[in-house]
Structures are given as structure tokens and as C-alpha cells.
PDB file of C-alpha atoms in Angstrom:
ATOM      1  CA  UNK A1067     110.657  36.043  42.800  1.00 83.00           C
ATOM      2  CA  UNK A1068     114.001  35.125  44.237  1.00 86.00           C
ATOM      3  CA  UNK A1069     113.453  37.643  47.014  1.00 86.00           C
ATOM      4  CA  UNK A1070     110.127  36.126  47.955  1.00 87.00           C
ATOM      5  CA  UNK A1071     111.648  32.632  47.957  1.00 89.00           C
ATOM      6  CA  UNK A1072     114.514  33.884  50.099  1.00 86.00           C
ATOM      7  CA  UNK A1073     112.121  35.536  52.586  1.00 83.00           C
ATOM      8  CA  UNK A1074     109.946  32.393  52.676  1.00 86.00           C
ATOM      9  CA  UNK A1075     113.014  30.275  53.284  1.00 90.00           C
ATOM     10  CA  UNK A1076     114.382  32.461  56.122  1.00 88.00           C
ATOM     11  CA  UNK A1077     111.093  33.792  57.548  1.00 90.00           C
ATOM     12  CA  UNK A1078     112.004  32.749  61.097  1.00 92.00           C
ATOM     13  CA  UNK A1079     115.206  34.756  60.986  1.00 91.00           C
ATOM     14  CA  UNK A1080     113.468  37.829  59.570  1.00 90.00           C
ATOM     15  CA  UNK A1081     110.601  37.630  62.059  1.00 94.00           C
ATOM     16  CA  UNK A1082     113.155  37.296  64.882  1.00 95.00           C
ATOM     17  CA  UNK A1083     115.055  40.295  63.470  1.00 94.00           C
ATOM     18  CA  UNK A1084     111.828  42.343  63.246  1.00 95.00           C
ATOM     19  CA  UNK A1085     110.853  41.318  66.798  1.00 96.00           C
ATOM     20  CA  UNK A1086     114.278  42.285  68.191  1.00 96.00           C
ATOM     21  CA  UNK A1087     114.164  45.565  66.293  1.00 97.00           C
ATOM     22  CA  UNK A1088     110.638  46.209  67.609  1.00 96.00           C
ATOM     23  CA  UNK A1089     111.674  45.453  71.187  1.00 96.00           C
ATOM     24  CA  UNK A1090     114.720  47.701  70.802  1.00 96.00           C
ATOM     25  CA  UNK A1091     112.510  50.449  69.442  1.00 94.00           C
ATOM     26  CA  UNK A1092     110.045  50.060  72.335  1.00 91.00           C
ATOM     27  CA  UNK A1093     112.907  50.092  74.843  1.00 91.00           C
ATOM     28  CA  UNK A1094     114.311  53.264  73.258  1.00 90.00           C
ATOM     29  CA  UNK A1095     110.876  54.914  73.262  1.00 87.00           C
ATOM     30  CA  UNK A1096     110.306  53.999  76.919  1.00 84.00           C
ATOM     31  CA  UNK A1097     113.719  55.350  77.842  1.00 85.00           C
ATOM     32  CA  UNK A1098     113.386  58.742  76.136  1.00 85.00           C
ATOM     33  CA  UNK A1099     109.628  59.395  76.262  1.00 85.00           C
ATOM     34  CA  UNK A1100     107.401  59.774  79.319  1.00 80.00           C
ATOM     35  CA  UNK A1101     104.634  57.422  80.320  1.00 82.00           C
ATOM     36  CA  UNK A1102     101.109  58.624  81.053  1.00 86.00           C
ATOM     37  CA  UNK A1103     101.709  58.389  84.818  1.00 90.00           C
ATOM     38  CA  UNK A1104     104.911  60.400  84.571  1.00 87.00           C
ATOM     39  CA  UNK A1105     103.160  62.973  82.411  1.00 88.00           C
ATOM     40  CA  UNK A1106     100.305  63.308  84.916  1.00 92.00           C
ATOM     41  CA  UNK A1107     102.768  63.568  87.819  1.00 93.00           C
ATOM     42  CA  UNK A1108     104.717  66.216  85.923  1.00 93.00           C
ATOM     43  CA  UNK A1109     101.554  68.193  85.166  1.00 93.00           C
ATOM     44  CA  UNK A1110     100.530  68.022  88.825  1.00 95.00           C
ATOM     45  CA  UNK A1111     104.018  69.097  89.905  1.00 95.00           C
ATOM     46  CA  UNK A1112     103.917  71.957  87.415  1.00 95.00           C
ATOM     47  CA  UNK A1113     100.552  73.113  88.776  1.00 95.00           C
ATOM     48  CA  UNK A1114     101.961  73.056  92.318  1.00 95.00           C
ATOM     49  CA  UNK A1115     104.920  75.130  91.162  1.00 95.00           C
ATOM     50  CA  UNK A1116     102.543  77.641  89.553  1.00 95.00           C
ATOM     51  CA  UNK A1117     100.632  78.009  92.831  1.00 94.00           C
ATOM     52  CA  UNK A1118     103.861  78.365  94.784  1.00 94.00           C
ATOM     53  CA  UNK A1119     105.038  80.988  92.306  1.00 94.00           C
ATOM     54  CA  UNK A1120     101.788  82.953  92.730  1.00 94.00           C
ATOM     55  CA  UNK A1121     102.270  82.918  96.514  1.00 94.00           C
ATOM     56  CA  UNK A1122     105.883  83.955  96.093  1.00 94.00           C
ATOM     57  CA  UNK A1123     104.841  86.735  93.738  1.00 94.00           C
ATOM     58  CA  UNK A1124     102.282  88.036  96.253  1.00 93.00           C
ATOM     59  CA  UNK A1125     104.899  87.922  99.019  1.00 93.00           C
ATOM     60  CA  UNK A1126     107.327  89.733  96.737  1.00 94.00           C
ATOM     61  CA  UNK A1127     104.839  92.536  96.045  1.00 94.00           C
ATOM     62  CA  UNK A1128     104.024  92.857  99.754  1.00 94.00           C
ATOM     63  CA  UNK A1129     107.710  93.045 100.661  1.00 95.00           C
ATOM     64  CA  UNK A1130     108.312  95.489  97.838  1.00 95.00           C
ATOM     65  CA  UNK A1131     105.596  97.779  99.217  1.00 95.00           C
ATOM     66  CA  UNK A1132     107.124  97.534 102.691  1.00 95.00           C
ATOM     67  CA  UNK A1133     110.560  98.424 101.326  1.00 95.00           C
ATOM     68  CA  UNK A1134     109.089 101.400  99.478  1.00 94.00           C
ATOM     69  CA  UNK A1135     107.417 102.626 102.689  1.00 93.00           C
ATOM     70  CA  UNK A1136     110.645 102.222 104.634  1.00 94.00           C
ATOM     71  CA  UNK A1137     112.564 104.063 101.922  1.00 93.00           C
ATOM     72  CA  UNK A1138     110.026 106.882 102.088  1.00 92.00           C
ATOM     73  CA  UNK A1139     110.425 107.121 105.865  1.00 91.00           C
ATOM     74  CA  UNK A1140     114.220 107.004 105.623  1.00 90.00           C
ATOM     75  CA  UNK A1141     114.213 109.807 103.066  1.00 89.00           C
ATOM     76  CA  UNK A1142     112.192 111.965 105.468  1.00 87.00           C
ATOM     77  CA  UNK A1143     114.570 111.404 108.384  1.00 89.00           C
ATOM     78  CA  UNK A1144     116.746 114.368 109.354  1.00 88.00           C
ATOM     79  CA  UNK A1145     120.255 114.479 107.989  1.00 89.00           C
ATOM     80  CA  UNK A1146     123.357 114.652 110.132  1.00 89.00           C
ATOM     81  CA  UNK A1147     123.519 118.413 109.497  1.00 93.00           C
ATOM     82  CA  UNK A1148     119.933 118.796 110.733  1.00 91.00           C
ATOM     83  CA  UNK A1149     120.622 116.824 113.894  1.00 91.00           C
ATOM     84  CA  UNK A1150     123.831 118.799 114.517  1.00 93.00           C
ATOM     85  CA  UNK A1151     121.926 122.085 114.139  1.00 93.00           C
ATOM     86  CA  UNK A1152     119.287 120.779 116.556  1.00 93.00           C
ATOM     87  CA  UNK A1153     121.988 119.858 119.094  1.00 93.00           C
ATOM     88  CA  UNK A1154     123.461 123.345 118.838  1.00 94.00           C
ATOM     89  CA  UNK A1155     120.038 124.940 119.309  1.00 94.00           C
ATOM     90  CA  UNK A1156     119.372 122.740 122.336  1.00 94.00           C
ATOM     91  CA  UNK A1157     122.740 123.663 123.836  1.00 92.00           C
ATOM     92  CA  UNK A1158     121.991 127.396 123.405  1.00 92.00           C
ATOM     93  CA  UNK A1159     118.541 126.910 124.909  1.00 92.00           C
ATOM     94  CA  UNK A1160     120.049 125.047 127.861  1.00 91.00           C
ATOM     95  CA  UNK A1161     122.447 127.932 128.415  1.00 89.00           C
ATOM     96  CA  UNK A1162     119.609 130.442 128.336  1.00 89.00           C
ATOM     97  CA  UNK A1163     117.585 128.369 130.796  1.00 87.00           C
ATOM     98  CA  UNK A1164     120.543 128.162 133.157  1.00 87.00           C
ATOM     99  CA  UNK A1165     120.907 131.930 133.002  1.00 87.00           C
ATOM    100  CA  UNK A1166     117.196 132.430 133.754  1.00 88.00           C
ATOM    101  CA  UNK A1167     117.183 129.953 136.647  1.00 88.00           C
ATOM    102  CA  UNK A1168     118.551 132.413 139.267  1.00 88.00           C
ATOM    103  CA  UNK A1169     115.856 134.917 138.301  1.00 89.00           C
ATOM    104  CA  UNK A1170     113.164 132.281 138.796  1.00 89.00           C
ATOM    105  CA  UNK A1171     114.647 131.446 142.198  1.00 90.00           C
ATOM    106  CA  UNK A1172     114.503 135.126 143.176  1.00 91.00           C
ATOM    107  CA  UNK A1173     110.914 135.421 141.972  1.00 93.00           C
ATOM    108  CA  UNK A1174     109.948 132.278 143.878  1.00 92.00           C
ATOM    109  CA  UNK A1175     111.665 133.561 146.995  1.00 93.00           C
ATOM    110  CA  UNK A1176     109.881 136.932 146.732  1.00 92.00           C
ATOM    111  CA  UNK A1177     106.548 135.178 146.146  1.00 92.00           C
ATOM    112  CA  UNK A1178     107.089 133.039 149.220  1.00 92.00           C
ATOM    113  CA  UNK A1179     107.982 136.099 151.302  1.00 91.00           C
ATOM    114  CA  UNK A1180     104.908 137.979 150.071  1.00 90.00           C
ATOM    115  CA  UNK A1181     102.672 135.023 150.770  1.00 89.00           C
ATOM    116  CA  UNK A1182     104.147 134.631 154.253  1.00 87.00           C
ATOM    117  CA  UNK A1183     103.739 138.353 154.896  1.00 87.00           C
ATOM    118  CA  UNK A1184     100.142 138.201 153.711  1.00 85.00           C
ATOM    119  CA  UNK A1185      99.380 135.216 155.937  1.00 85.00           C
ATOM    120  CA  UNK A1186     100.919 136.990 158.963  1.00 85.00           C
ATOM    121  CA  UNK A1187      98.857 140.069 158.265  1.00 79.00           C
ATOM    122  CA  UNK A1188      95.599 138.059 158.460  1.00 65.00           C
ATOM    123  CA  UNK A1189      96.474 136.654 161.892  1.00 58.00           C
ATOM    124  CA  UNK A1190      96.713 140.111 163.478  1.00 51.00           C
TER     125      UNK A1190
END
């Protein structure tokens, strides 16, 4: 009974205390919890990030396929030993062609002489 009398006597103080506590609680809730607008904006932002991630993922797969193709082509390129062997073969072939060149000149000269001789024979 004394408690009820005390509360009735100081009801303004207790109502002020409850109001201040309520306002403090609302302030704390507004500071640490999101509003509906913020939640909607966050959800929209999250959806945009998901779409961007899907595009990025598709680009990543496309680039990955390109890298795999390039790696495949690089693996099939000749090695330095292969290119050195090819250079040596080309050098030998060039030497052989240079040695055959005088014979071709002789054959061409003989062909020209025969053709000239044949043309002179028709004029007679």
C-alpha cells in the first residue's frame, strides 16, 4: 500500500522517467537498427550487386576460356630446339640451292642456245 501511495504521490516524476527512458530506447533503436527505407535501399543495392556479380562471373568464364585456348596454342608452339633445328635445315638447303644454281644457269644457257639454233634453222 505504501508503494501505491508513493507512486500516486510522485506519478509525474515516474511518468517523466518512463518517457525519458522510452525516448532513449527509441533513440538507441533508431541508431542501431535500420528503417524500412534503408532496408529497401539495401535490398535494392544487394540485388544490383548480384546482377553485377553474374556479369562478372560470365566475363570471368569467357576470359578463362580464352586463356585456356591461348595456353593450348602456346603449348603447340615449337620449342627453341625445334626452331634451331629448322634454322640448320634451312641453312643446309640454302647451301644446296647455291650449289645447284650454276647447273641451272648452264641448263638455261643451253636451252637458250638450242632455241636460238632452232629458230635460225626455220629461217633458212
